[in-house]
mmCIF file of C-alpha atoms in Angstrom:
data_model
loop_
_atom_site.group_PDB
_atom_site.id
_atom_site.type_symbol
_atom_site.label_atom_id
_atom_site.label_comp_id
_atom_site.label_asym_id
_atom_site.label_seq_id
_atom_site.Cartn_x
_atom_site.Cartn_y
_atom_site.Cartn_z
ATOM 1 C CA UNK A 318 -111.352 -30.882 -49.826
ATOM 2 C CA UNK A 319 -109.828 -31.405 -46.571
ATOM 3 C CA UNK A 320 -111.136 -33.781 -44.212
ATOM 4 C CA UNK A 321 -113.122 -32.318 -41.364
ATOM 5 C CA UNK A 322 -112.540 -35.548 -38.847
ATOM 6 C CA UNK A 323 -109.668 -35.275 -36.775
ATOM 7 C CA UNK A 324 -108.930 -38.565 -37.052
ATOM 8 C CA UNK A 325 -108.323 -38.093 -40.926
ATOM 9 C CA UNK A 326 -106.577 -35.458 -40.915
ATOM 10 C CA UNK A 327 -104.030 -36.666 -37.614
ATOM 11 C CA UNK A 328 -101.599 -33.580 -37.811
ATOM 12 C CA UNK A 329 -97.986 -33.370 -36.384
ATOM 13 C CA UNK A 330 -96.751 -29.835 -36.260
ATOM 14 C CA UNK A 331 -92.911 -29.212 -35.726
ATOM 15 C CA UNK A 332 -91.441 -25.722 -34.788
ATOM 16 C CA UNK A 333 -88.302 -24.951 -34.181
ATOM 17 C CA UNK A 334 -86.526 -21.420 -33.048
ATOM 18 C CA UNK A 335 -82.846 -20.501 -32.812
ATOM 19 C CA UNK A 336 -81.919 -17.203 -31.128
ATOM 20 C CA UNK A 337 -78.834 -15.298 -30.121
ATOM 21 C CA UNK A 338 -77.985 -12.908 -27.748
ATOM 22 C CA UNK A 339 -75.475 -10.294 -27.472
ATOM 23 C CA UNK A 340 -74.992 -7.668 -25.178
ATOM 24 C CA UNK A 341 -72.692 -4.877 -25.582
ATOM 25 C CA UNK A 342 -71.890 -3.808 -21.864
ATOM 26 C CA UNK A 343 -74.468 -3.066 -19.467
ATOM 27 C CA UNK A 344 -76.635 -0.722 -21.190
ATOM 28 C CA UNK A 345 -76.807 -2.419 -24.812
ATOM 29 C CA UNK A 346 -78.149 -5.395 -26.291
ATOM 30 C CA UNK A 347 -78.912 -6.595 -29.672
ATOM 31 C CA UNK A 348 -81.310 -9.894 -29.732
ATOM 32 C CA UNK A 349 -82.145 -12.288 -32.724
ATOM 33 C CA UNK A 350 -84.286 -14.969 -33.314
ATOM 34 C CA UNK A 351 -84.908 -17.285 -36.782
ATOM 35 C CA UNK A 352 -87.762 -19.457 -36.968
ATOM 36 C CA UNK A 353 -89.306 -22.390 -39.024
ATOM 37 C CA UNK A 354 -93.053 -24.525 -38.824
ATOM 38 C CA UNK A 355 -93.843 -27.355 -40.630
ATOM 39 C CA UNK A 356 -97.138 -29.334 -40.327
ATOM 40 C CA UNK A 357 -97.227 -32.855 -41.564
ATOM 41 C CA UNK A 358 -100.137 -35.246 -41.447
ATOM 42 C CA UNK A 359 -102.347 -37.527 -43.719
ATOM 43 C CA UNK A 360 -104.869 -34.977 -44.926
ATOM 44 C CA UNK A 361 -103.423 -31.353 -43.596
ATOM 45 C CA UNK A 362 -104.718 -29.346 -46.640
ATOM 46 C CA UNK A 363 -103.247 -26.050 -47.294
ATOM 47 C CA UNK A 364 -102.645 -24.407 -43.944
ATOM 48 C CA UNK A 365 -102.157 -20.676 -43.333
ATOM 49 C CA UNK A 366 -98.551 -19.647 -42.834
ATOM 50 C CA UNK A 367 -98.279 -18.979 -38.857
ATOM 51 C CA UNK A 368 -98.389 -22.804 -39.187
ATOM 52 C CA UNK A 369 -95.889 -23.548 -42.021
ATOM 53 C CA UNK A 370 -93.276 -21.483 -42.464
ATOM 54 C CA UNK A 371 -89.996 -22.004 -44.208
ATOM 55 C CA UNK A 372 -87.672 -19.523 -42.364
ATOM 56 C CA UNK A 373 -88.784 -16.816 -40.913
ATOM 57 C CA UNK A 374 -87.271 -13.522 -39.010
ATOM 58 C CA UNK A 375 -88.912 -13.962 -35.841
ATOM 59 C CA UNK A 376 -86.961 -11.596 -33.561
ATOM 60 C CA UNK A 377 -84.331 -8.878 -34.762
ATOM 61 C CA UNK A 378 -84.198 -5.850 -31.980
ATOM 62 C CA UNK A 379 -81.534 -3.542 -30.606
ATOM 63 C CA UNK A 380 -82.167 -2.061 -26.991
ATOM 64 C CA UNK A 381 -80.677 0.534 -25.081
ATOM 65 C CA UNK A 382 -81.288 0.259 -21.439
ATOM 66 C CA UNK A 383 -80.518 2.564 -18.170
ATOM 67 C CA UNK A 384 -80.909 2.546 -14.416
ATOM 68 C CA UNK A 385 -83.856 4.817 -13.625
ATOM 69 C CA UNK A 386 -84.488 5.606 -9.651
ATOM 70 C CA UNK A 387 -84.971 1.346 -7.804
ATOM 71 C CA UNK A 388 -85.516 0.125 -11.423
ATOM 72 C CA UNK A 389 -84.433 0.654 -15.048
ATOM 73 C CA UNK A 390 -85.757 1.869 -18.247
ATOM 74 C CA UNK A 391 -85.237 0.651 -22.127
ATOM 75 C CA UNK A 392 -85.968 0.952 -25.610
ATOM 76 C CA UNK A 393 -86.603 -1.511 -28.253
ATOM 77 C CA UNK A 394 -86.729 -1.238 -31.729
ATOM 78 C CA UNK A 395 -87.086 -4.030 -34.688
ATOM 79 C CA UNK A 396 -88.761 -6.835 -34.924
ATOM 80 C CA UNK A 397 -89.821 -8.337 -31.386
ATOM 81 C CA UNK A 398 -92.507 -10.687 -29.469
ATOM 82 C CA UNK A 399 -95.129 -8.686 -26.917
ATOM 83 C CA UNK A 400 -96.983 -9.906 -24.211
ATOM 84 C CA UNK A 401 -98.888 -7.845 -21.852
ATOM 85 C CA UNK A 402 -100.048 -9.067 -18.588
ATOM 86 C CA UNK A 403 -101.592 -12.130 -18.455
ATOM 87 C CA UNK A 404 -101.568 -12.201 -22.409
ATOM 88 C CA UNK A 405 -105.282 -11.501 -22.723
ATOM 89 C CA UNK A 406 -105.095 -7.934 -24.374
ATOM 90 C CA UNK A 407 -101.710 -8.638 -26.492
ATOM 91 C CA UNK A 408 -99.644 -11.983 -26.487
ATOM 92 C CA UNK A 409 -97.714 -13.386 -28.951
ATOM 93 C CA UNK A 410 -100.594 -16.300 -29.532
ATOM 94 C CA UNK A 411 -98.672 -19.411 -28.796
ATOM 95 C CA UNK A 412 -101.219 -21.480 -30.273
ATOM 96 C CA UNK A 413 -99.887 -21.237 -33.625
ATOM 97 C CA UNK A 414 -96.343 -22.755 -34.824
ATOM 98 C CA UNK A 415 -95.167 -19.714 -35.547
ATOM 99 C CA UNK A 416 -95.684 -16.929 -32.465
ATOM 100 C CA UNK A 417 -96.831 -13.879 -33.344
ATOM 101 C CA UNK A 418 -94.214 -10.860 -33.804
ATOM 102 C CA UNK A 419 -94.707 -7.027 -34.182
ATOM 103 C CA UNK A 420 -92.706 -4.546 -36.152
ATOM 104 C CA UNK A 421 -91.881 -0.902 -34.255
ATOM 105 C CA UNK A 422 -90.954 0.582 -30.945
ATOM 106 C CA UNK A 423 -91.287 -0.647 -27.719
ATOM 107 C CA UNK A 424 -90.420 1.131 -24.417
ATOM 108 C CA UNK A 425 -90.268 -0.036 -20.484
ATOM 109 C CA UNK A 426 -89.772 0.504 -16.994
ATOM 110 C CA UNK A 427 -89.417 -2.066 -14.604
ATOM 111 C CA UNK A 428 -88.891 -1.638 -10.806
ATOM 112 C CA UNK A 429 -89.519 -4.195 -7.621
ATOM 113 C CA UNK A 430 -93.443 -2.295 -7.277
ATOM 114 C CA UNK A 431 -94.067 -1.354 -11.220
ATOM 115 C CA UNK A 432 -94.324 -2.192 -14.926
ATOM 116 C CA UNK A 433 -94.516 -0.476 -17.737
ATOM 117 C CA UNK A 434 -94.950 -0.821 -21.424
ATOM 118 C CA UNK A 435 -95.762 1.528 -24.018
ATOM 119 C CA UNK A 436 -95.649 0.355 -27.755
ATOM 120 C CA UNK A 437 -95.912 1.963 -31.028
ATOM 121 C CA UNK A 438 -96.214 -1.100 -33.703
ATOM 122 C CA UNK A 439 -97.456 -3.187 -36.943
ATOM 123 C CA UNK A 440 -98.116 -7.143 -36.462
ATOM 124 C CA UNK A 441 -95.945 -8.716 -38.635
ATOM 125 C CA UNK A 442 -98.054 -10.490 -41.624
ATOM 126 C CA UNK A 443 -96.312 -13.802 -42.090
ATOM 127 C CA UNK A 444 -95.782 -15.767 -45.391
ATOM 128 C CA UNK A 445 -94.542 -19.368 -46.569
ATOM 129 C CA UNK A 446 -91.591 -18.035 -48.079
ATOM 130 C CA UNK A 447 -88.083 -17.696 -46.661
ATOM 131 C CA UNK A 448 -87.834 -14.792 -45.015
ATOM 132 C CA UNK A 449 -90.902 -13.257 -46.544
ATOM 133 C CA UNK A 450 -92.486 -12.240 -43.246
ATOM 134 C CA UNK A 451 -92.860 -8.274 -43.501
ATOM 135 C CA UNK A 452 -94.204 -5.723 -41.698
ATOM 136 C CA UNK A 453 -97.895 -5.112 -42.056
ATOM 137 C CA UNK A 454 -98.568 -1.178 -42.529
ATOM 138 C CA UNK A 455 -102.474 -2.335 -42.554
ATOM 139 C CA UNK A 456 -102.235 -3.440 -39.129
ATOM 140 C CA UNK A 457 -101.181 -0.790 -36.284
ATOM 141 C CA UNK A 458 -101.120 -1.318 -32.605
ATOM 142 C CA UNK A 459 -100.516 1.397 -29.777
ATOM 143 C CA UNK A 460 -101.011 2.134 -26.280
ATOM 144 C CA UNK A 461 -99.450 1.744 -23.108
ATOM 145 C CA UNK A 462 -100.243 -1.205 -20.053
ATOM 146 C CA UNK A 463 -99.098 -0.539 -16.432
ATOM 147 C CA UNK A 464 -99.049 -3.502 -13.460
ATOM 148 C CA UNK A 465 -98.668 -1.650 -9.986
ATOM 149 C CA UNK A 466 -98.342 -3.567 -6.945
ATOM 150 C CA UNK A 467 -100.996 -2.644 -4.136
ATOM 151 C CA UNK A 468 -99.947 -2.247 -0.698
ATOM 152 C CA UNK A 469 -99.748 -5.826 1.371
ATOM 153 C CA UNK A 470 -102.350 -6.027 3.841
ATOM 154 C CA UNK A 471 -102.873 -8.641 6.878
ATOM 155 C CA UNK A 472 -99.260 -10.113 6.750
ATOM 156 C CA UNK A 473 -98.662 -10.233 3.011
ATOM 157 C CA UNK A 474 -101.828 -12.352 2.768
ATOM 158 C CA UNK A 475 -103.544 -9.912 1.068
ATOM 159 C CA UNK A 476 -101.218 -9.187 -1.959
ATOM 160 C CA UNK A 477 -102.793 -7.421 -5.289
ATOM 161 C CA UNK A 478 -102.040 -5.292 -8.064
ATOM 162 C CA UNK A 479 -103.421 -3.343 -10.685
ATOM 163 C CA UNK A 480 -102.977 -3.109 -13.945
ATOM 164 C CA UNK A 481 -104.497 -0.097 -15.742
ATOM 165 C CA UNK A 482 -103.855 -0.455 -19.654
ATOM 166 C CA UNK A 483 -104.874 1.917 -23.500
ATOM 167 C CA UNK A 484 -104.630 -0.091 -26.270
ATOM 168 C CA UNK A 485 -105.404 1.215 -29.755
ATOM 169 C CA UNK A 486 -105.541 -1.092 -33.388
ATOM 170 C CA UNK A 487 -106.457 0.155 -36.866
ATOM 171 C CA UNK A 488 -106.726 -2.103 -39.552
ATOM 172 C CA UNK A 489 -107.662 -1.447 -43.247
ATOM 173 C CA UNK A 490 -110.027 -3.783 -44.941
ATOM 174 C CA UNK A 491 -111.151 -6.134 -42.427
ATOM 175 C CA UNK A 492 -113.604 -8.604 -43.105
ATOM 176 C CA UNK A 493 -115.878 -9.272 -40.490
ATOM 177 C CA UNK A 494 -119.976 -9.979 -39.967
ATOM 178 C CA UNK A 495 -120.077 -9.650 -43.913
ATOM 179 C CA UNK A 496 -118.566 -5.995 -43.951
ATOM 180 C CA UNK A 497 -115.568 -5.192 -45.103
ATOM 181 C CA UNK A 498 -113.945 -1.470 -44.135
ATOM 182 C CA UNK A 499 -111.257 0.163 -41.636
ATOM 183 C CA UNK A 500 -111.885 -0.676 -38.306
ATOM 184 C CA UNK A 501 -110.372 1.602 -35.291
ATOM 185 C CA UNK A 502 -111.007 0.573 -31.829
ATOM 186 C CA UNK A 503 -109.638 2.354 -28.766
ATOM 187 C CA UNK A 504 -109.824 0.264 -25.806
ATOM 188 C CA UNK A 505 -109.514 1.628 -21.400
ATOM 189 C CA UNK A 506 -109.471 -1.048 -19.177
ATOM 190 C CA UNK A 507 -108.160 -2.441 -15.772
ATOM 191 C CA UNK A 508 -107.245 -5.772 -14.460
ATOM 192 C CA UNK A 509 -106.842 -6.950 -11.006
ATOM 193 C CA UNK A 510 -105.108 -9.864 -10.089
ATOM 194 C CA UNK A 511 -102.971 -11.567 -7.212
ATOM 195 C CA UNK A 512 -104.326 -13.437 -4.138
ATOM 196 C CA UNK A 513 -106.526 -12.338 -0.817
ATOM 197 C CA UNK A 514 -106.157 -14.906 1.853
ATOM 198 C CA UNK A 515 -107.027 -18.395 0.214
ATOM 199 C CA UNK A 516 -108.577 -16.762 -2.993
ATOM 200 C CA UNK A 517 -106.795 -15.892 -6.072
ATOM 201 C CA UNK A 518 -107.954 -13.805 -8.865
ATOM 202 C CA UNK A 519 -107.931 -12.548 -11.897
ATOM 203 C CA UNK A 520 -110.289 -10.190 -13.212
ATOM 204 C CA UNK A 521 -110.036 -7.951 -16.412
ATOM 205 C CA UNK A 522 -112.454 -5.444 -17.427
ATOM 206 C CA UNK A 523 -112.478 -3.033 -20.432
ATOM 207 C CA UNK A 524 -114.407 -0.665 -22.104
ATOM 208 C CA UNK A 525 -113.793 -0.651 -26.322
ATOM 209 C CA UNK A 526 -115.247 2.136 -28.152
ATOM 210 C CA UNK A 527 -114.627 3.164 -32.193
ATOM 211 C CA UNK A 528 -115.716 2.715 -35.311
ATOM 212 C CA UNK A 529 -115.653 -0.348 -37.815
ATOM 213 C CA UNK A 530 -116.893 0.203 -41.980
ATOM 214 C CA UNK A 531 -118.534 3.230 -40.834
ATOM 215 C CA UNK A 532 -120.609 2.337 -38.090
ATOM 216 C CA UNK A 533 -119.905 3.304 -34.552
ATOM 217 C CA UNK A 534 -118.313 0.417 -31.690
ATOM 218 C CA UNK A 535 -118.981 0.562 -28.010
ATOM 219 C CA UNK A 536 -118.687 -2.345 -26.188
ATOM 220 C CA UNK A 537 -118.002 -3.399 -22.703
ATOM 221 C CA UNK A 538 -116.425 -6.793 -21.713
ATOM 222 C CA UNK A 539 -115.359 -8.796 -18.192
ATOM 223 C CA UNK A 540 -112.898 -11.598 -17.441
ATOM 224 C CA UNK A 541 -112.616 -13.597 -15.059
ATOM 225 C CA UNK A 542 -110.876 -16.317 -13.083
ATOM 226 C CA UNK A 543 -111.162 -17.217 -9.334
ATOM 227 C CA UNK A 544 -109.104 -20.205 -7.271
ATOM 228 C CA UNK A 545 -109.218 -21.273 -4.075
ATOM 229 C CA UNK A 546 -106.511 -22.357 -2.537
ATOM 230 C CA UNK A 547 -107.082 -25.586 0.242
ATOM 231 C CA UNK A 548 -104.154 -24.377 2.220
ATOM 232 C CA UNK A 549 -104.462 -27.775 4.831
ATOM 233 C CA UNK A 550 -104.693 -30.262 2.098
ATOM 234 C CA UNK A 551 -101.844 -31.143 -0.435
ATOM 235 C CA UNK A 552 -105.223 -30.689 -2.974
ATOM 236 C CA UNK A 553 -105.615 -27.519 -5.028
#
């Protein structure tokens, strides 16, 4: 049994993440990245493998880029890390030793006034062995997440944009709530973020509809987080 005082169990985790990058002229680039997690303490228990991890294949992508109107537009493929906006819908978790990596497709466009990402992939289902991470065919994740930049208003001090985002997942055999069955979720949603006057914001809302062991999903969710900004005082 593992402790459950903190105390007891006084854990150390150590990650560690080499990476290399070559580009082949302007428009090509091939990107690598190995990882390892270890956890060491006095009473650490097994521990799930996002937090030891011999070796693993964290990054391995090839992408083709090319200038598209003020911006430019790529695709990846292979292995690779995602994180969409403010890393609320998709991130790469950086809570755990080892960050979470996705399998597939990836493509953007960036430009001074837009974003955006549309993905095609499988989370990655890691394991203790070297190089046994894989792809998880269990586990898909699709969709596509813009960030447009609103018009400035009142000087600049009004400065927003909008992200509008789809995001689709399908997983077989999930557990969850004491059921166990495919769940498929299709999620629409929009955040709004950036700063008016002294305030700043950051407010996501999205609507998640589907179906999990059978039984229908529709669910509605908000986020959000609100600063203001003493702009005479060194205080924040």
């Amino acid at each position: 049994l593992i402790s459950q005082k903190f105390s007891d169990q006084q854990f150390m985790l150590f990650r560690h993440i080499y990476g290399a990058d070559l580009h082949l002229g302007s428009h090509v680039r091939a990107y690598g990245e190995l990882a390892s997690g270890q956890v060491n303490g006095r009473d650490i228990g097994p521990q799930p493998p996002r937090q030891r991890n011999d070796l693993a294949l964290q990054q391995a992508f090839v992408e083709v880029s090319a200038p598209l109107g003020d911006g430019s537009v790529s695709l990846r493929g292979g292995r690779q890390e995602i994180w969409l906006g403010n890393g609320l819908i998709l991130s790469i978790q950086p809570f755990a030793n080892i960050p979470l990596s996705f399998d597939g497709v990836t493509a953007q466009y960036r430009s001074p006034s837009a974003r955006i990402d549309v993905l095609a992939v499988e989370n990655v289902a890691n394991t203790e062995e070297v190089f046994g991470d894989s792809a998880n065919p269990g586990r898909k994740i699709w969709g596509v997440y813009g960030s447009f930049a609103l018009p400035h208003m009142a000087n600049d001090a009004v400065a927003l944009n909008l992200d509008p985002f789809y995001l689709g997942f399908k997983s077989r055999n999930l557990a969850m709530a004491g059921l166990v069955g495919e769940d498929e979720r299709h999620g629409f949603g929009a955040r709004l973020w950036g700063k008016a006057g002294p305030v700043q914001l950051d407010t996501t809302v999205v609507r998640q509809g589907g179906s999990f062991a059978g039984q229908d999903v529709d669910a509605w969710a908000v986020y959000a987080d609100a600063g203001y900004v003493l702009q005479s005082s060194p205080l924040k």
